[in-house]
mmCIF file of C-alpha atoms in Angstrom:
data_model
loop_
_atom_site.group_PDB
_atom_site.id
_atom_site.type_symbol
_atom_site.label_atom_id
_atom_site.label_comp_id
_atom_site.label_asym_id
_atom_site.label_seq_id
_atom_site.Cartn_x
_atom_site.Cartn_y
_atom_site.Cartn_z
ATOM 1 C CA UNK C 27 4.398 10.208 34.933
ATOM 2 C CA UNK C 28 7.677 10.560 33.430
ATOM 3 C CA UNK C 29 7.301 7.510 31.043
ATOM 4 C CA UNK C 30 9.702 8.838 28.295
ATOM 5 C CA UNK C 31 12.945 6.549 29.456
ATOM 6 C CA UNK C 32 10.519 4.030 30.936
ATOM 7 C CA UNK C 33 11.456 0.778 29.290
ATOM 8 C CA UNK C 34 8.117 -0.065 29.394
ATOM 9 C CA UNK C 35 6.321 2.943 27.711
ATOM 10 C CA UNK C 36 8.907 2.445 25.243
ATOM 11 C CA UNK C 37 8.089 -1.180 24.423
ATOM 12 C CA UNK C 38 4.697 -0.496 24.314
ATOM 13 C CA UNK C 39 4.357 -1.792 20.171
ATOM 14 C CA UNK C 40 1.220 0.167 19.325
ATOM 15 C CA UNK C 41 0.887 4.210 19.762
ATOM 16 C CA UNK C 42 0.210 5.443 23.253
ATOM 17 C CA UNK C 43 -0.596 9.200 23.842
ATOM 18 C CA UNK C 44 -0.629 10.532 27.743
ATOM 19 C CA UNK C 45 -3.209 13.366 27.554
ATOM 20 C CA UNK C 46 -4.215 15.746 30.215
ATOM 21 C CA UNK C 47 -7.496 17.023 32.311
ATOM 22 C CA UNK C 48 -7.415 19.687 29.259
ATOM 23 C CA UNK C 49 -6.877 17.039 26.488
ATOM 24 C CA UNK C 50 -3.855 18.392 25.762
ATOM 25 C CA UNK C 51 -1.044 15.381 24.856
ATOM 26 C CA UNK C 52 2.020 15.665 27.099
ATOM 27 C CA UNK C 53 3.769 12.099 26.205
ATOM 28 C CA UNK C 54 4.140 10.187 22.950
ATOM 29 C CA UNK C 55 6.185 6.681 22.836
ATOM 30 C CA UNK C 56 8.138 6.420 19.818
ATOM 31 C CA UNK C 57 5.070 4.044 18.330
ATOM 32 C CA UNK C 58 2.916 6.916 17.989
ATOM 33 C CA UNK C 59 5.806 9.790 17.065
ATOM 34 C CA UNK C 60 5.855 6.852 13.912
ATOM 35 C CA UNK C 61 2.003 6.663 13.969
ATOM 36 C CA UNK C 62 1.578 10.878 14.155
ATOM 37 C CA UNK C 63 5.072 11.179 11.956
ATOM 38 C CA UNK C 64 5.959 13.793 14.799
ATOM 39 C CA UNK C 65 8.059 14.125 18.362
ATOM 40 C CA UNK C 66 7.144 14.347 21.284
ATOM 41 C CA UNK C 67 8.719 17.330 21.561
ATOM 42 C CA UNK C 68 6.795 19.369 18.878
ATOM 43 C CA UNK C 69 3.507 17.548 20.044
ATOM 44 C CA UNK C 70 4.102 18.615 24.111
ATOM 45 C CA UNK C 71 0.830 20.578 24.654
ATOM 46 C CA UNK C 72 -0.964 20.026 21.550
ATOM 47 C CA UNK C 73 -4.592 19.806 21.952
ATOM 48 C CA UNK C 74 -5.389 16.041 20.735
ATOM 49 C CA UNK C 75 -8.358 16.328 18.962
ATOM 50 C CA UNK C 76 -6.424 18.851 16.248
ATOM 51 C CA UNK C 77 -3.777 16.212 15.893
ATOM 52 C CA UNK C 78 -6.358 13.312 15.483
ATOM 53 C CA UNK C 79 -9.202 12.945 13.577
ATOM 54 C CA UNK C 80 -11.729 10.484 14.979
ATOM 55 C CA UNK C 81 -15.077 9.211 12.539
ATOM 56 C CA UNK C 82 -16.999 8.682 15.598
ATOM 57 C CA UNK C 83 -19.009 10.540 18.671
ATOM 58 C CA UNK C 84 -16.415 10.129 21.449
ATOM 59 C CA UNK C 85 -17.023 13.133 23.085
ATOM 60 C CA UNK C 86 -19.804 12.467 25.672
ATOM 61 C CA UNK C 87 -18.495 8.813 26.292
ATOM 62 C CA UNK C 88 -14.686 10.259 27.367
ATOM 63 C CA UNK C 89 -15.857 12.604 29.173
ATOM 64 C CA UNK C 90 -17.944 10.128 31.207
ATOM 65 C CA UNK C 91 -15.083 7.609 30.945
ATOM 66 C CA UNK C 92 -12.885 10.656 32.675
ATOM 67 C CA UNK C 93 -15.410 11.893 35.635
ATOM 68 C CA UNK C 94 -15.722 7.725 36.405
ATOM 69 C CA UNK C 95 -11.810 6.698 36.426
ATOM 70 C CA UNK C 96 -13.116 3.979 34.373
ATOM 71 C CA UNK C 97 -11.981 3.035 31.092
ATOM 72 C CA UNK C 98 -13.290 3.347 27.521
ATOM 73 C CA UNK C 99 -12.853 1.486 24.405
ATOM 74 C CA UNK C 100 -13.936 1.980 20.826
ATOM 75 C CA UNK C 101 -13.874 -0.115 18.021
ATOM 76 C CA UNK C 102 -13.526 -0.114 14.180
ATOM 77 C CA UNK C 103 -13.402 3.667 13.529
ATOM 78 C CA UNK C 104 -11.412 5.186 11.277
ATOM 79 C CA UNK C 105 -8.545 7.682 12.497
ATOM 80 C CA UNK C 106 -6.660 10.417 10.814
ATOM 81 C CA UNK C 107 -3.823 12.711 11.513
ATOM 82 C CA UNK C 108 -3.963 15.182 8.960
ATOM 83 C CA UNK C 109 -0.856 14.062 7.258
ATOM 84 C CA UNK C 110 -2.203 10.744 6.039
ATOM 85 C CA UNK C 111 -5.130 9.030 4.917
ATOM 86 C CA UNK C 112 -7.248 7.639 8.036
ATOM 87 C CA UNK C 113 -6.795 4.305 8.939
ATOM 88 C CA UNK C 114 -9.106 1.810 11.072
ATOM 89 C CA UNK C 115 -8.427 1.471 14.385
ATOM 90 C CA UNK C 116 -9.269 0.252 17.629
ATOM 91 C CA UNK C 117 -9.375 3.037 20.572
ATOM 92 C CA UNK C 118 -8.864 2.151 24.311
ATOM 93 C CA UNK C 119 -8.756 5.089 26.961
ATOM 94 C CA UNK C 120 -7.747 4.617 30.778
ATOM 95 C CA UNK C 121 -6.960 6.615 33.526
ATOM 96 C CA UNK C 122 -3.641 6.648 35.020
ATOM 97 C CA UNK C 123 -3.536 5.937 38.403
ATOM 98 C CA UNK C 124 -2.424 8.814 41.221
ATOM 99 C CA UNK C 125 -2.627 11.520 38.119
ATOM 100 C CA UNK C 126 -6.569 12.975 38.595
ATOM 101 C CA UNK C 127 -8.083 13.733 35.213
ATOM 102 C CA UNK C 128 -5.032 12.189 33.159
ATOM 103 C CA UNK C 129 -6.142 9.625 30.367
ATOM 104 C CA UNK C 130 -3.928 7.071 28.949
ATOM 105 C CA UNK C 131 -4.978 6.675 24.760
ATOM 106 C CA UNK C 132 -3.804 3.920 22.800
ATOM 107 C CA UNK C 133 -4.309 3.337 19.130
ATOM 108 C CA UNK C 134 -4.504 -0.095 17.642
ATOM 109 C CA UNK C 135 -4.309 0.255 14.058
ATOM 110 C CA UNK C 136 -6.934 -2.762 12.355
ATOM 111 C CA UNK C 137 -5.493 -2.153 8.990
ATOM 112 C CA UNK C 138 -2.772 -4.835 9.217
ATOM 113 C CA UNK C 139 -4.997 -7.631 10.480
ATOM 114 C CA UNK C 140 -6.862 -7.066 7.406
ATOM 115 C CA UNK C 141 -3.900 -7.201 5.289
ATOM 116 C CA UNK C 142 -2.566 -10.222 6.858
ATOM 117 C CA UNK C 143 -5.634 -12.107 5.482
ATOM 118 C CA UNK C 144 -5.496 -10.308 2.172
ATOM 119 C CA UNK C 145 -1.913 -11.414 1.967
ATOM 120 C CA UNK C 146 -3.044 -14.683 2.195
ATOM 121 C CA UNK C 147 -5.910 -14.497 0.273
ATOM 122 C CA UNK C 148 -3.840 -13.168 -2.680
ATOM 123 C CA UNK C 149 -1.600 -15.697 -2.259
ATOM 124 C CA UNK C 150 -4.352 -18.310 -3.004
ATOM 125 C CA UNK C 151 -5.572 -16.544 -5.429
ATOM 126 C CA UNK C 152 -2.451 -16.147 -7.514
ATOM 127 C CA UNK C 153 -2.216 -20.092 -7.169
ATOM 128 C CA UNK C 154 -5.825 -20.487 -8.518
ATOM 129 C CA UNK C 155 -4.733 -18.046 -11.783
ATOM 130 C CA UNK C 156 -1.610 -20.206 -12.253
ATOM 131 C CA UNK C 157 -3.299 -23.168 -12.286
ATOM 132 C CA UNK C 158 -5.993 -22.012 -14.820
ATOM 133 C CA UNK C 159 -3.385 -20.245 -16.726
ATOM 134 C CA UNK C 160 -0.881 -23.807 -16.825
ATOM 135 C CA UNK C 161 -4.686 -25.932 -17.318
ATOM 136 C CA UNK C 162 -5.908 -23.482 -20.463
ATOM 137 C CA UNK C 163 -2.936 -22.379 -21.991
ATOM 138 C CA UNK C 164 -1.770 -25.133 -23.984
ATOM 139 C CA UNK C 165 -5.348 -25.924 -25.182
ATOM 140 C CA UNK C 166 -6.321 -22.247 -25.729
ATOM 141 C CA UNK C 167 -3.235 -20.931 -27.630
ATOM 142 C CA UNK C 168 -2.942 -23.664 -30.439
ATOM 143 C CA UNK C 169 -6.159 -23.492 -31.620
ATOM 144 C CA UNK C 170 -5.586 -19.811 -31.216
ATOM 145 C CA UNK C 171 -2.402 -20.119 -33.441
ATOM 146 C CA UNK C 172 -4.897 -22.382 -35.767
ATOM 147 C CA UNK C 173 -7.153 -19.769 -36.285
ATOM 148 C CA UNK C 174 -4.942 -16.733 -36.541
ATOM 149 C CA UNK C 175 -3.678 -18.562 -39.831
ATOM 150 C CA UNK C 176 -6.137 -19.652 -41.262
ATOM 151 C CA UNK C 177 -7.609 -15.976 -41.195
ATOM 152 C CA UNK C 178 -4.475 -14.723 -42.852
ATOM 153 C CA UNK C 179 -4.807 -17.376 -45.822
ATOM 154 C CA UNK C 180 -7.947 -16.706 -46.627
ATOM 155 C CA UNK C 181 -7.243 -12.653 -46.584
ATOM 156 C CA UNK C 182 -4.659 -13.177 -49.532
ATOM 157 C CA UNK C 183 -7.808 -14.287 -51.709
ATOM 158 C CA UNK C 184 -10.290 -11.913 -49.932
ATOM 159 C CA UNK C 185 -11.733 -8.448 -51.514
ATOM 160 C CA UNK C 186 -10.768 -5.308 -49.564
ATOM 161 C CA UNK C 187 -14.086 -5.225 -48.347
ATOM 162 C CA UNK C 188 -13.949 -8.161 -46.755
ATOM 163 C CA UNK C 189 -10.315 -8.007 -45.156
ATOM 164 C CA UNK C 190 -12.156 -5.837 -42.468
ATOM 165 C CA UNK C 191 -13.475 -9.254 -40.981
ATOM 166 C CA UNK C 192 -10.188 -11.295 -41.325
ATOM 167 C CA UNK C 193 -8.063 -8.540 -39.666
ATOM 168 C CA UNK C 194 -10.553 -8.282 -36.549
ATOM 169 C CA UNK C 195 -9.972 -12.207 -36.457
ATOM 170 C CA UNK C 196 -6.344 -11.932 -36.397
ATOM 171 C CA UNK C 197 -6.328 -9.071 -33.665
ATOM 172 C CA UNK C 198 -8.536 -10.539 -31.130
ATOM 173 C CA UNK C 199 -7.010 -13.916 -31.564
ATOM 174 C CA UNK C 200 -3.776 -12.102 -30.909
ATOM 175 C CA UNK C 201 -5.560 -10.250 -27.805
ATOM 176 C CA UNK C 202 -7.181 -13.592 -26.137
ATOM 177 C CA UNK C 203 -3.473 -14.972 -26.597
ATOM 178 C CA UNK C 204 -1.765 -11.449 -25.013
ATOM 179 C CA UNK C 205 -4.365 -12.357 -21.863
ATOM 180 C CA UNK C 206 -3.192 -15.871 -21.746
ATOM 181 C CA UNK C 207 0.470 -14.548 -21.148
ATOM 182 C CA UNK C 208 -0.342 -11.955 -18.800
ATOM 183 C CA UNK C 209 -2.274 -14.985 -16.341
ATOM 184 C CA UNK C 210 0.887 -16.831 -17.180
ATOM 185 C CA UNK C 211 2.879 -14.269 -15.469
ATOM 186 C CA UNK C 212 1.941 -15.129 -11.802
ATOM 187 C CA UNK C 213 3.852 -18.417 -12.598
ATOM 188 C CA UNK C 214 6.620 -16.931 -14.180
ATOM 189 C CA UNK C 215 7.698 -14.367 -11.419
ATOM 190 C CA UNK C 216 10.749 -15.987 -9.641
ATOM 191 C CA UNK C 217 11.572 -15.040 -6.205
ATOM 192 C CA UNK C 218 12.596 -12.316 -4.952
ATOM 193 C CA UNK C 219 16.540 -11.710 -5.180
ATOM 194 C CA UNK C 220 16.584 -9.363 -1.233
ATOM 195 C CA UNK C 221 19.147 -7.036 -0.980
ATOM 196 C CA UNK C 222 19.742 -3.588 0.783
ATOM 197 C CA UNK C 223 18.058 -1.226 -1.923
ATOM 198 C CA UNK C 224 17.524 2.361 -1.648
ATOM 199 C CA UNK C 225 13.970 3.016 -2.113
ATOM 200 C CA UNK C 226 14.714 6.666 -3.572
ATOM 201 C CA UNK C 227 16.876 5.161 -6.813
ATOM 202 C CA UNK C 228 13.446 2.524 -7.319
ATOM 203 C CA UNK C 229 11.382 5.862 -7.416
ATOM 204 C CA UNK C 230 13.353 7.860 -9.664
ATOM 205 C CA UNK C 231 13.999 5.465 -12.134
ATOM 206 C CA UNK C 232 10.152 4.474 -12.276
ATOM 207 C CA UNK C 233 9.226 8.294 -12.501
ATOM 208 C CA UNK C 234 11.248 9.063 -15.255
ATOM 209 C CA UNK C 235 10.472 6.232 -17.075
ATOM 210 C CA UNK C 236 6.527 7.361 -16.127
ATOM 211 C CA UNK C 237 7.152 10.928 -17.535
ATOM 212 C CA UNK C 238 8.750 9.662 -20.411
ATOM 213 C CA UNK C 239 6.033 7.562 -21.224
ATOM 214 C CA UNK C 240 2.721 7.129 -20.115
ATOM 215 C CA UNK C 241 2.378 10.094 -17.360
ATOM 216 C CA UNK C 242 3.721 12.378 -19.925
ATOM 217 C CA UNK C 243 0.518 14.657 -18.801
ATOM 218 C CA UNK C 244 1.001 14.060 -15.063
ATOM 219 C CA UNK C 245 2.356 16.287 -12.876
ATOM 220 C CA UNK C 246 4.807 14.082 -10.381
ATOM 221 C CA UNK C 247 5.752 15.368 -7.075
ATOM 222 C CA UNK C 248 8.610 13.873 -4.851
ATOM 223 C CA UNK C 249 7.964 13.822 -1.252
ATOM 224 C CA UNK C 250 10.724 11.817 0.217
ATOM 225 C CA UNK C 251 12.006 10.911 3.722
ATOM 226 C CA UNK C 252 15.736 11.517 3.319
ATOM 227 C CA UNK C 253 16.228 10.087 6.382
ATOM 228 C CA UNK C 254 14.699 6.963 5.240
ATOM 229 C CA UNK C 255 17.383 3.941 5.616
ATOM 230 C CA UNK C 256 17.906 1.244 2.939
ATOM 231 C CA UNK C 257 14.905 -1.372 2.523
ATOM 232 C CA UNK C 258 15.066 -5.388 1.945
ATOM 233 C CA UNK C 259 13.815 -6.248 -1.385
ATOM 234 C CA UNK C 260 14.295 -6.940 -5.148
ATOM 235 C CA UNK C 261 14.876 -3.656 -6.876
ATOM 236 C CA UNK C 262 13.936 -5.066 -10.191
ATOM 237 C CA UNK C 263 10.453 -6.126 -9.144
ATOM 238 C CA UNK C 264 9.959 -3.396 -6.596
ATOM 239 C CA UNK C 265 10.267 -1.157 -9.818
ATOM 240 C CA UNK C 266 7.936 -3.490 -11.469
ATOM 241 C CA UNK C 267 5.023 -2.852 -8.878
ATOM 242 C CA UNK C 268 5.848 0.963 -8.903
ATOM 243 C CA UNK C 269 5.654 1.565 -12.915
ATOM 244 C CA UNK C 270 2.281 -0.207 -12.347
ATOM 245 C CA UNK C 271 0.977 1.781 -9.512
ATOM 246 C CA UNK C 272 2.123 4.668 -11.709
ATOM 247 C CA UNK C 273 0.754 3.580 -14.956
ATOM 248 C CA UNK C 274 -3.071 3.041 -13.041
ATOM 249 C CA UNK C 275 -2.897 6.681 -11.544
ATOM 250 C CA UNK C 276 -2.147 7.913 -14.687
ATOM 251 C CA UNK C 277 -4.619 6.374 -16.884
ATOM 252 C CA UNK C 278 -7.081 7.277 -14.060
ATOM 253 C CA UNK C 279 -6.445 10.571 -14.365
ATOM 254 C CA UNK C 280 -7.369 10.281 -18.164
ATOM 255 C CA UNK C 281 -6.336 12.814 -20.923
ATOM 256 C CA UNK C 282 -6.108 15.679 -18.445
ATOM 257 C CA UNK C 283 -3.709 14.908 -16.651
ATOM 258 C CA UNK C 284 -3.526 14.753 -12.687
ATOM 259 C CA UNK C 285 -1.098 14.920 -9.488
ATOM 260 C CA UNK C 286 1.293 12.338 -8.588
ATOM 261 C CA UNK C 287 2.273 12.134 -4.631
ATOM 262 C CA UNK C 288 5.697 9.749 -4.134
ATOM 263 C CA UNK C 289 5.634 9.639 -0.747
ATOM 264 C CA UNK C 290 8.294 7.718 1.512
ATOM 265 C CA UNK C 291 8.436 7.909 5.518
ATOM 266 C CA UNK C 292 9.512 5.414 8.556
ATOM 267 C CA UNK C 293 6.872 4.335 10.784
ATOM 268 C CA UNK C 294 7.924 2.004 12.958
ATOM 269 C CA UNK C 295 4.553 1.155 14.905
ATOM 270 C CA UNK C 296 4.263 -1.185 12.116
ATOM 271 C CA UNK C 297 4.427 -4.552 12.528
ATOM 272 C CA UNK C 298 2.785 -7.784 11.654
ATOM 273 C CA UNK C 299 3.268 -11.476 13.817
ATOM 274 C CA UNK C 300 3.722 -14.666 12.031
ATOM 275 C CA UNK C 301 3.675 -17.809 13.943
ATOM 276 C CA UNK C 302 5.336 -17.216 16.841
ATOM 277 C CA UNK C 303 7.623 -14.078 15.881
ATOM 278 C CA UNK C 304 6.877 -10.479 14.927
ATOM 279 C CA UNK C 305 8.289 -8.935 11.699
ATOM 280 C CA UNK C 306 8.624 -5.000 11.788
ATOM 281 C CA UNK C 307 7.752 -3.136 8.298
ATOM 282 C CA UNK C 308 8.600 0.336 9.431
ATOM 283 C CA UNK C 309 9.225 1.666 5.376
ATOM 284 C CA UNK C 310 6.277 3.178 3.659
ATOM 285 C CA UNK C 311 5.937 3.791 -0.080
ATOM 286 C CA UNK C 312 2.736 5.605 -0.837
ATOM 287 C CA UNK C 313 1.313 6.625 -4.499
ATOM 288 C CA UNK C 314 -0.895 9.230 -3.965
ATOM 289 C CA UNK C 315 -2.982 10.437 -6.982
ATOM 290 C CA UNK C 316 -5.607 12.807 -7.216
ATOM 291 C CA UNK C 317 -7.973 10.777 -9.753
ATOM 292 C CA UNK C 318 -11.638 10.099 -9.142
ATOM 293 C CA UNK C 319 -10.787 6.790 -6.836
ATOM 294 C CA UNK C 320 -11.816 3.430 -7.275
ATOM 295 C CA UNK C 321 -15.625 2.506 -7.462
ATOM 296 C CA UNK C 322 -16.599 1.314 -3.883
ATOM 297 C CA UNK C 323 -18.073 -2.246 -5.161
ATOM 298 C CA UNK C 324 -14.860 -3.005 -5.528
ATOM 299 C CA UNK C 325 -11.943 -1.062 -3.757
ATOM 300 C CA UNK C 326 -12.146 -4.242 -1.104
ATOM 301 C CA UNK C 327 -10.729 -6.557 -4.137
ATOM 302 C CA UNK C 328 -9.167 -4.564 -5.720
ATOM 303 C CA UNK C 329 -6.142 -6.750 -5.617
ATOM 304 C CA UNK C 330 -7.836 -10.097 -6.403
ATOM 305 C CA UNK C 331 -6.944 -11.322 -9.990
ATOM 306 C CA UNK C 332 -9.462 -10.370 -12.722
ATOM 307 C CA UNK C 333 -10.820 -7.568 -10.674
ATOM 308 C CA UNK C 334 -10.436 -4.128 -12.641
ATOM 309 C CA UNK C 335 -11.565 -0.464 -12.354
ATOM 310 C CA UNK C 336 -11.577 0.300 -15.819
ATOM 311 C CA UNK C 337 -13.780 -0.562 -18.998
ATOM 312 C CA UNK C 338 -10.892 -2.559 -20.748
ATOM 313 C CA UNK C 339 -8.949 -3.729 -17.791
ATOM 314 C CA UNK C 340 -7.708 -7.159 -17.226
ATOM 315 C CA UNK C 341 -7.492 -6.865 -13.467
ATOM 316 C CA UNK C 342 -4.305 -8.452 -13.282
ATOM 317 C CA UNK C 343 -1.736 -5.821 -12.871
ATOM 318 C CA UNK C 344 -2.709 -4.563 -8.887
ATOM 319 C CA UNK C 345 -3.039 -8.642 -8.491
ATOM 320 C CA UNK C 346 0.490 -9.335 -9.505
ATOM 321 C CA UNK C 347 1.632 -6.663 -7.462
ATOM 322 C CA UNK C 348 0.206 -7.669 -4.644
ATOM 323 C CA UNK C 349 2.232 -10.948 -5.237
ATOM 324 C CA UNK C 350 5.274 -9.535 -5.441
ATOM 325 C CA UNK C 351 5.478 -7.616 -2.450
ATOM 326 C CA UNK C 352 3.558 -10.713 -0.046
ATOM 327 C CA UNK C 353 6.804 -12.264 -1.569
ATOM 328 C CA UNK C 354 9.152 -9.963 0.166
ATOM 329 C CA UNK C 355 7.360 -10.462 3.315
ATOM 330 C CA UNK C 356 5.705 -6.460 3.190
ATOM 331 C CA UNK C 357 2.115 -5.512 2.680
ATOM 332 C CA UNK C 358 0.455 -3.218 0.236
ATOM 333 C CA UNK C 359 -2.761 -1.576 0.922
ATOM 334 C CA UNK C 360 -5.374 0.888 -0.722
ATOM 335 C CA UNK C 361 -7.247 3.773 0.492
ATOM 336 C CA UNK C 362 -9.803 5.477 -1.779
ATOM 337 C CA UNK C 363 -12.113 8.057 -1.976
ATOM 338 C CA UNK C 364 -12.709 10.692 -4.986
ATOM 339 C CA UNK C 365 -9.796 13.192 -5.445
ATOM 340 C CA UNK C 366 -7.527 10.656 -3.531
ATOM 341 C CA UNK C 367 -6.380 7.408 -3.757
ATOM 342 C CA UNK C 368 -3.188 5.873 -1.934
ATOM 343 C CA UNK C 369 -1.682 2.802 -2.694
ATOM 344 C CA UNK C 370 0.802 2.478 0.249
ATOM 345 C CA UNK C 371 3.610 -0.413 0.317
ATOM 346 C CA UNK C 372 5.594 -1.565 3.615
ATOM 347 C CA UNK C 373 8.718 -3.111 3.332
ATOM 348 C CA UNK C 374 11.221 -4.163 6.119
ATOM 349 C CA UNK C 375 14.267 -2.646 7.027
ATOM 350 C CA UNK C 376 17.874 -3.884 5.939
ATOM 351 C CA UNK C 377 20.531 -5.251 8.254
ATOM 352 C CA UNK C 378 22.659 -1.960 8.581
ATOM 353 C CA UNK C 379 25.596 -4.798 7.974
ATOM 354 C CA UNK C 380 24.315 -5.432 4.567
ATOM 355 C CA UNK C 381 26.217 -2.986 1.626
ATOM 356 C CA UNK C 382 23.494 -1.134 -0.313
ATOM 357 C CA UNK C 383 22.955 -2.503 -4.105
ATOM 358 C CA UNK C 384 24.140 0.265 -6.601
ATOM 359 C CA UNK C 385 21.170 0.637 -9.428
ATOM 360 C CA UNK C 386 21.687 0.914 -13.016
ATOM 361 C CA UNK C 387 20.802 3.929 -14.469
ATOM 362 C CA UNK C 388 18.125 4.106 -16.989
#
């Protein structure tokens, strides 16, 4: 098969790998040199199991698959490359017809039907906190505001002593109303102003504002695509969701400090249909941290409002994030276990027509 100019091998939109009697991959479409982050070139002859990692038994059932002709398909296991954390996918072997012993692999990645429903799911869920927050925050904060005085008078004619209780009035008053605000926020985020941005100037001004600041103890590593061309989005709140992706891997790490992984690359396999039309999200943004990872009761909502990892959290940070980037049409996504955690963001590509915005230096 000499599939490599065939228009059809090259439309294929998931990852297709043309392995050998010996399991060795001799063709990659350009889906899976996104998917692998290689060419097919430097894969030619590479046995396939050392290039991809597969949770499951398959061993037995290919090789039965092979001897047969017949085909083979696997579901919901979770597939690595070495180079990224493993996603789930579906699995579906064939063998190509008039080439004995040659199997046709193609890799259906699961992870963006799942994010298609959290997108939505977020979205209703950020509607549900703005209507609390627009229902409760005109009763809650002028009692509040009530209260908070009245403590204050009566500490001008209290003993020291007794100031202790007035002043814990006064500060969790202050903290219930700081809450309020932060709910609030989901209503308060306008739209997203897209323009060409490169995602490189988002990153460096978020990590030195993080090492300035709150990641102070973290050691932050740049791992960039150069190659990488300019994304559609709102710089301004594309920094927003990065400080806070930044700020949670560093208070994760706690007072020891950790590693920070900014990690950019193009995959173009990536796509995700709406209606009746496909949108491509080829631009990945991944925050890789080295912390202890998110408890497993709830890494699977971890972007739902009021969902939090931490003792004090308010769970609204990761939820507002996830707002902001269903609002430029992308996805985010987590992957978890202990020692590594990646928050990974897709965003589409701009029009190559469209000038690239020039960002203010901070």
């Amino acid at each position: 098969m000499n599939g490599q100019n065939d228009p059809l091998w090259i439309s294929l939109p998931v990852p297709a790998l043309l392995l050998d009697a010996e399991n060795r991959i001799t063709q990659i479409n350009p889906a899976a040199e996104g998917f692998l982050m290689t060419s097919t070139k430097a894969i030619n002859g590479v046995p396939v199991w050392d290039k991809l990692m597969v949770d499951a038994p398959l061993e037995e059932a290919f090789a039965r698959a092979r001897e047969n002709a017949s085909p083979l398909f696997v579901n919901d296991v979770d597939v690595g490359t070495g180079d990224r954390a493993p996603l789930q996918c579906n699995l579906q072997f064939a063998p190509l017809s008039g080439e004995d012993g040659f199997m046709l692999l193609m890799i259906s990645p699961r992870e963006l039907a799942g994010r298609v429903t959290q997108g939505q799911s977020v979205k209703s869920a950020a509607k549900s906190a703005i209507g609390m927050a627009e229902m409760l925050a005109h009763e809650i904060k002028n009692p509040l505001a009530g209260i908070t005085g009245a403590a204050q008078l009566l500490s001008m004619s209290l003993s020291k002593d007794d100031l202790e209780l007035t002043d814990l009035i006064v500060s969790e008053s202050r903290r219930i109303v700081g809450l309020l605000e932060q709910v609030e926020q989901f209503g308060n985020v306008t739209s997203p102003k897209m323009r060409a941005v490169n995602v490189h100037d988002v990153l460096d001004r978020a990590r030195r504002s993080a090492i300035l600041g709150f990641a102070a103890d973290m050691t932050v590593i740049e791992d960039y695509d150069p190659s990488l061309p300019l994304a559609m989005a709102d710089p301004d709140q594309l920094l927003q969701v990065i400080q806070n992706l930044l700020k949670n891997a560093s208070e994760a790490a706690g007072s020891g400090g950790g590693v920070i992984r900014l990690h950019t690359y193009y995959e173009q396999s990536l796509r995700v249909r709406r209606g009746g039309g496909g949108k491509s999200l080829p631009l990945q943004i991944e925050v890789i941290d080295d912390g202890p990872g998110l408890p497993p009761d709830i890494a699977g909502d971890i972007f739902d409002p009021f969902v939090s990892g931490r003792e004090n959290g308010t769970g609204l940070g990761l939820a507002l994030a996830a707002k902001i980037i269903s609002d430029h049409d992308g996805w985010i996504s987590v992957n978890s276990a202990p020692g590594r955690t990646v928050f990974r963001i897709s965003l589409q590509r701009a029009p190559d027509t469209l000038p690239e915005t020039i960002e203010e230096q901070v």
